[in-house]
Short mmCIF file of C-alpha atoms in Angstrom, two decimals:
data_model
loop_
_atom_site.label_atom_id
_atom_site.label_comp_id
_atom_site.label_asym_id
_atom_site.label_seq_id
_atom_site.Cartn_x
_atom_site.Cartn_y
_atom_site.Cartn_z
CA MET A 1 -118.24 121.42 166.96
CA ASN A 2 -119.92 124.69 167.99
CA THR A 3 -123.23 125.18 166.13
CA ALA A 4 -122.58 128.84 165.46
CA VAL A 5 -119.15 128.05 164.03
CA ALA A 6 -120.60 125.28 161.87
CA SER A 7 -123.25 127.64 160.56
CA LYS A 8 -120.64 130.27 159.80
CA ARG A 9 -118.50 127.70 158.01
CA THR A 10 -121.45 126.46 155.94
CA LYS A 11 -122.29 129.97 154.82
CA LYS A 12 -118.66 130.61 153.98
CA THR A 13 -118.48 127.41 151.96
CA LYS A 14 -121.61 128.22 149.98
CA MET A 15 -120.38 131.73 149.31
CA THR A 16 -116.96 130.45 148.18
CA THR A 17 -118.53 127.79 145.94
CA ASN A 18 -120.97 130.24 144.37
CA SER A 19 -118.21 132.77 143.84
CA ALA A 20 -116.01 130.14 142.23
CA ALA A 21 -118.76 129.07 139.88
CA ALA A 22 -119.57 132.66 138.94
CA SER A 23 -115.98 133.56 138.16
CA GLY A 24 -115.13 130.36 136.36
CA GLN A 25 -112.47 129.30 138.87
CA VAL A 26 -111.24 125.72 138.89
CA GLN A 27 -113.41 124.01 141.48
CA SER A 28 -110.66 121.90 143.04
CA LEU A 29 -108.40 124.95 143.40
CA SER A 30 -111.16 126.91 145.08
CA ARG A 31 -111.86 124.03 147.45
CA GLY A 32 -108.18 123.61 148.27
CA LEU A 33 -107.81 127.29 149.12
CA THR A 34 -110.91 127.08 151.30
CA LEU A 35 -109.37 124.17 153.21
CA LEU A 36 -106.23 126.25 153.73
CA GLU A 37 -108.33 129.01 155.27
CA TYR A 38 -110.03 126.57 157.63
CA ILE A 39 -106.73 125.03 158.71
CA SER A 40 -105.22 128.47 159.31
CA ASP A 41 -108.07 129.17 161.74
CA SER A 42 -107.06 126.12 163.82
CA PRO A 43 -103.48 126.65 165.04
CA VAL A 44 -103.52 123.40 167.08
CA GLY A 45 -104.60 121.38 164.04
CA VAL A 46 -107.86 120.05 162.71
CA ALA A 47 -109.01 116.52 161.86
CA LEU A 48 -109.86 115.48 158.32
CA THR A 49 -113.47 114.70 159.29
CA ASP A 50 -113.97 118.14 160.78
CA LEU A 51 -112.47 119.77 157.71
CA ALA A 52 -114.81 117.78 155.47
CA ILE A 53 -117.81 118.92 157.51
CA GLN A 54 -116.70 122.55 157.48
CA ALA A 55 -116.12 122.48 153.73
CA GLY A 56 -119.23 120.46 152.99
CA LEU A 57 -117.21 117.84 151.12
CA PRO A 58 -116.93 114.04 151.26
CA ASN A 59 -114.03 112.72 153.32
CA SER A 60 -112.46 111.16 150.22
CA THR A 61 -112.47 114.47 148.32
CA THR A 62 -111.11 116.33 151.32
CA HIS A 63 -108.31 113.81 151.73
CA ARG A 64 -107.36 114.06 148.05
CA LEU A 65 -107.16 117.85 148.24
CA LEU A 66 -105.15 117.75 151.47
CA THR A 67 -102.72 115.24 149.96
CA THR A 68 -102.12 117.57 147.02
CA LEU A 69 -101.56 120.53 149.34
CA GLN A 70 -99.20 118.41 151.41
CA GLN A 71 -97.15 117.43 148.35
CA HIS A 72 -96.62 121.13 147.63
CA GLY A 73 -95.62 121.91 151.22
CA PHE A 74 -98.68 123.95 152.19
CA VAL A 75 -100.04 121.61 154.89
CA ARG A 76 -98.78 118.70 156.99
CA GLN A 77 -100.05 116.21 159.56
CA ILE A 78 -98.97 116.16 163.20
CA GLY A 79 -99.47 113.97 166.26
CA ASP A 80 -101.01 110.58 166.76
CA LEU A 81 -104.39 111.87 165.59
CA GLY A 82 -102.98 113.06 162.27
CA LEU A 83 -104.31 116.59 162.66
CA TRP A 84 -103.74 118.93 159.73
CA VAL A 85 -101.79 122.16 160.21
CA ILE A 86 -100.29 124.83 157.97
CA ALA A 87 -96.82 123.92 156.66
CA SER A 88 -93.79 126.09 155.95
CA HIS A 89 -94.37 126.77 152.25
CA ALA A 90 -97.66 128.52 153.01
CA PHE A 91 -95.66 130.87 155.21
CA VAL A 92 -93.05 131.43 152.49
CA VAL A 93 -95.69 132.29 149.90
CA GLY A 94 -97.68 134.48 152.27
CA SER A 95 -94.73 136.37 153.70
CA SER A 96 -93.16 137.08 150.31
CA PHE A 97 -95.66 139.89 149.71
CA LEU A 98 -94.66 141.78 152.84
CA GLN A 99 -91.00 140.97 152.31
CA SER A 100 -90.97 142.26 148.75
CA ARG A 101 -93.00 145.36 149.58
CA ASN A 102 -90.80 146.42 152.49
CA LEU A 103 -87.62 145.50 150.68
CA MET A 104 -88.43 147.67 147.65
CA VAL A 105 -89.07 150.77 149.74
CA LEU A 106 -85.82 150.28 151.61
CA VAL A 107 -83.56 149.20 148.78
CA HIS A 108 -84.40 151.42 145.82
CA PRO A 109 -82.60 154.56 147.11
CA LEU A 110 -79.54 152.42 147.85
CA LEU A 111 -79.67 150.94 144.35
CA ARG A 112 -79.65 154.45 142.91
CA GLN A 113 -76.71 155.46 145.10
CA LEU A 114 -74.77 152.36 144.03
CA MET A 115 -75.49 153.17 140.38
CA GLU A 116 -74.11 156.68 140.87
CA ASP A 117 -71.03 155.38 142.71
CA SER A 118 -70.28 152.69 140.12
CA GLY A 119 -71.55 154.34 136.95
CA GLU A 120 -73.18 151.04 135.95
CA THR A 121 -76.64 149.47 136.02
CA VAL A 122 -77.61 148.00 139.38
CA ASN A 123 -80.07 145.14 139.94
CA LEU A 124 -81.87 143.55 142.86
CA ALA A 125 -82.66 139.84 142.50
CA ILE A 126 -84.67 137.59 144.82
CA LEU A 127 -83.84 133.91 145.34
CA ASN A 128 -86.45 131.47 144.08
CA LEU A 129 -85.37 128.01 145.22
CA ASP A 130 -88.48 126.29 143.87
CA GLU A 131 -87.60 127.19 140.29
CA TYR A 132 -83.82 127.24 140.75
CA GLU A 133 -83.32 130.81 139.61
CA ALA A 134 -82.81 134.40 140.72
CA VAL A 135 -85.59 136.81 139.73
CA ILE A 136 -84.91 140.49 139.03
CA VAL A 137 -87.34 142.60 141.07
CA ASP A 138 -85.80 146.07 140.80
CA GLN A 139 -83.27 147.89 138.65
CA VAL A 140 -81.64 151.30 138.29
CA GLN A 141 -80.08 151.79 134.87
CA CYS A 142 -77.00 153.92 134.35
CA ASN A 143 -76.95 156.83 131.91
CA ALA A 144 -74.33 155.42 129.56
CA LEU A 145 -75.41 154.83 125.97
CA MET A 146 -74.19 151.24 126.13
CA ARG A 147 -75.65 149.66 129.26
CA MET A 148 -77.11 146.47 130.64
CA SER A 149 -80.90 146.25 130.60
CA ALA A 150 -83.03 143.36 131.84
CA PRO A 151 -86.79 143.28 132.39
CA ILE A 152 -88.26 143.33 135.89
CA GLY A 153 -89.31 139.75 136.51
CA GLY A 154 -86.50 138.47 134.32
CA LYS A 155 -85.01 135.17 135.46
CA LEU A 156 -81.31 134.57 135.94
CA PRO A 157 -79.70 131.12 135.97
CA MET A 158 -78.13 130.31 139.31
CA HIS A 159 -74.90 128.88 137.90
CA ALA A 160 -74.33 131.52 135.21
CA SER A 161 -75.15 134.93 136.68
CA GLY A 162 -73.65 137.22 139.27
CA ALA A 163 -76.68 137.24 141.55
CA GLY A 164 -77.30 133.54 141.04
CA LYS A 165 -73.77 132.48 141.92
CA ALA A 166 -73.62 134.79 144.94
CA LEU A 167 -76.79 133.14 146.27
CA LEU A 168 -75.67 129.65 145.28
CA ALA A 169 -72.47 130.08 147.28
CA THR A 170 -74.48 130.44 150.50
CA LEU A 171 -76.34 127.12 150.14
CA SER A 172 -75.32 123.82 151.65
CA GLU A 173 -73.68 121.29 149.34
CA GLN A 174 -76.73 119.04 149.56
CA LYS A 175 -79.13 121.81 148.56
CA ARG A 176 -76.78 123.03 145.84
CA LEU A 177 -76.46 119.59 144.26
CA GLN A 178 -80.22 119.14 144.44
CA LEU A 179 -80.76 122.37 142.53
CA LEU A 180 -78.08 121.61 139.97
CA HIS A 181 -79.61 118.21 139.35
CA LYS A 182 -83.02 119.80 138.87
CA LYS A 183 -82.09 122.08 135.98
CA GLY A 184 -78.61 121.10 134.93
CA MET A 185 -75.85 123.50 133.92
CA HIS A 186 -76.69 124.93 130.52
CA ALA A 187 -73.84 126.56 128.59
CA TYR A 188 -74.95 130.09 127.67
CA THR A 189 -71.49 131.02 126.38
CA GLN A 190 -68.09 129.35 126.13
CA HIS A 191 -67.29 130.88 129.53
CA THR A 192 -70.17 129.24 131.45
CA CYS A 193 -69.28 126.77 134.22
CA THR A 194 -70.81 123.50 133.04
CA THR A 195 -69.31 121.04 135.51
CA ALA A 196 -69.96 120.68 139.23
CA ALA A 197 -66.22 120.67 139.96
CA ALA A 198 -65.58 123.97 138.18
CA LEU A 199 -68.59 125.59 139.80
CA THR A 200 -67.63 124.34 143.27
CA GLU A 201 -64.18 125.91 142.88
CA ASN A 202 -65.74 129.17 141.74
CA LEU A 203 -68.20 129.22 144.66
CA GLU A 204 -65.35 128.69 147.14
CA GLN A 205 -63.64 131.77 145.73
CA ILE A 206 -66.90 133.72 146.04
CA ARG A 207 -67.21 132.79 149.71
CA LYS A 208 -63.64 133.94 150.38
CA GLN A 209 -63.86 137.29 148.61
CA GLY A 210 -67.47 138.12 149.51
CA PHE A 211 -68.71 138.82 145.97
CA SER A 212 -69.33 136.90 142.76
CA LEU A 213 -68.26 137.64 139.20
CA ASP A 214 -70.21 136.66 136.11
CA ASP A 215 -67.42 136.97 133.55
CA GLU A 216 -69.34 136.74 130.27
CA GLU A 217 -70.91 133.50 131.52
CA HIS A 218 -74.50 134.49 130.81
CA ALA A 219 -73.96 136.84 127.87
CA LEU A 220 -70.88 137.66 125.83
CA GLY A 221 -69.48 141.12 126.46
CA LEU A 222 -71.25 141.46 129.82
CA ARG A 223 -69.82 141.30 133.32
CA CYS A 224 -71.79 141.28 136.55
CA ILE A 225 -70.56 141.60 140.16
CA ALA A 226 -72.91 140.68 143.02
CA ALA A 227 -73.16 140.20 146.77
CA CYS A 228 -75.89 138.71 148.97
CA ILE A 229 -78.44 140.40 151.21
CA TYR A 230 -79.22 138.60 154.47
CA ASP A 231 -82.36 138.55 156.59
CA GLU A 232 -82.65 138.56 160.38
CA TYR A 233 -81.94 134.82 160.40
CA HIS A 234 -78.60 135.38 158.65
CA GLU A 235 -79.95 133.64 155.55
CA ALA A 236 -79.32 134.99 152.06
CA PHE A 237 -82.61 135.70 150.27
CA ALA A 238 -81.62 138.31 147.70
CA ALA A 239 -78.58 139.74 145.93
CA ILE A 240 -77.57 143.14 144.65
CA SER A 241 -75.47 143.36 141.49
CA ILE A 242 -73.58 145.76 139.24
CA SER A 243 -73.72 144.93 135.52
CA GLY A 244 -72.00 146.45 132.52
CA PRO A 245 -69.93 145.83 129.40
CA VAL A 246 -66.47 144.29 129.66
CA SER A 247 -65.05 147.42 128.05
CA ARG A 248 -65.92 149.39 131.21
CA ILE A 249 -65.78 146.65 133.85
CA SER A 250 -62.13 145.81 133.22
CA ASP A 251 -60.04 143.48 135.35
CA ASP A 252 -58.69 146.51 137.22
CA ARG A 253 -62.20 147.56 138.25
CA VAL A 254 -63.50 144.19 139.45
CA THR A 255 -62.05 144.53 142.96
CA GLU A 256 -63.19 148.15 143.21
CA LEU A 257 -66.76 147.33 142.18
CA GLY A 258 -66.70 144.22 144.38
CA ALA A 259 -65.99 146.44 147.39
CA LEU A 260 -68.84 148.77 146.42
CA VAL A 261 -71.38 145.98 146.04
CA ILE A 262 -70.31 144.34 149.32
CA ARG A 263 -70.70 147.66 151.15
CA ALA A 264 -74.18 148.20 149.65
CA ALA A 265 -75.29 144.64 150.44
CA LYS A 266 -74.12 144.99 154.04
CA ALA A 267 -75.97 148.30 154.39
CA ILE A 268 -79.19 146.71 153.14
CA SER A 269 -78.76 143.65 155.38
CA ARG A 270 -78.20 145.95 158.34
CA GLU A 271 -81.29 148.05 157.64
CA TYR A 272 -83.57 145.21 156.58
CA GLY A 273 -82.51 142.35 158.83
CA GLY A 274 -80.54 144.06 161.59
CA ILE A 275 -77.38 142.23 160.49
CA GLN A 276 -74.22 143.93 161.75
#
């Protein structure tokens, strides 16, 4: 290993360790993040021994930290030499900042326009597969006295919400069953789908019509209509929804609002991901 690089690494390690101690960080977390930085600097992969030297740690400690990172999908081993490289989940976590930032700037004016066109509250939710939920990241509330209101950062169940079901309908059966097994199908109201068979039938309908309907499945008196937003890889990663009381979102309006939300979702997918 180059002497200058080794010296630079040693200084970096000492600085990281001192900083961790000063700020009260968990030592193992700090070390793990340091290893991630070192691996990211070696696109062709780096051996465990070299990582241990760079981090100033015993091989056994380095291996334990790498194994933990591997279990969480942040690193993986490749080739006959077992070199360590960055894995896909590190990319997902890192790219989410840019994705969310760019998405907000693009989407918010369209959310406001959809609210004006529908007269109801409009939400933007991002898919979080790790936790099996959709997370509200933006919202434009309507002006009606009686309206839907959910906190930014609020979590929606995949099987019992408009955004959640719209996203769930785009997943493969294997992935869908894996997620359902992870958290089950809690009954929020008497209208919630609580069996895989009923949900599968509902998701098939969603795929055919292009939008989902939460018909008092998450909260009594509330309806929600949603459609997915797709990235440049034609993968659904978010959903836009219209929510309001049953008294205003009547059966006659479901198709009308479904068309509005599909049009808005397509416009966002076109602008954000270049999807035609």
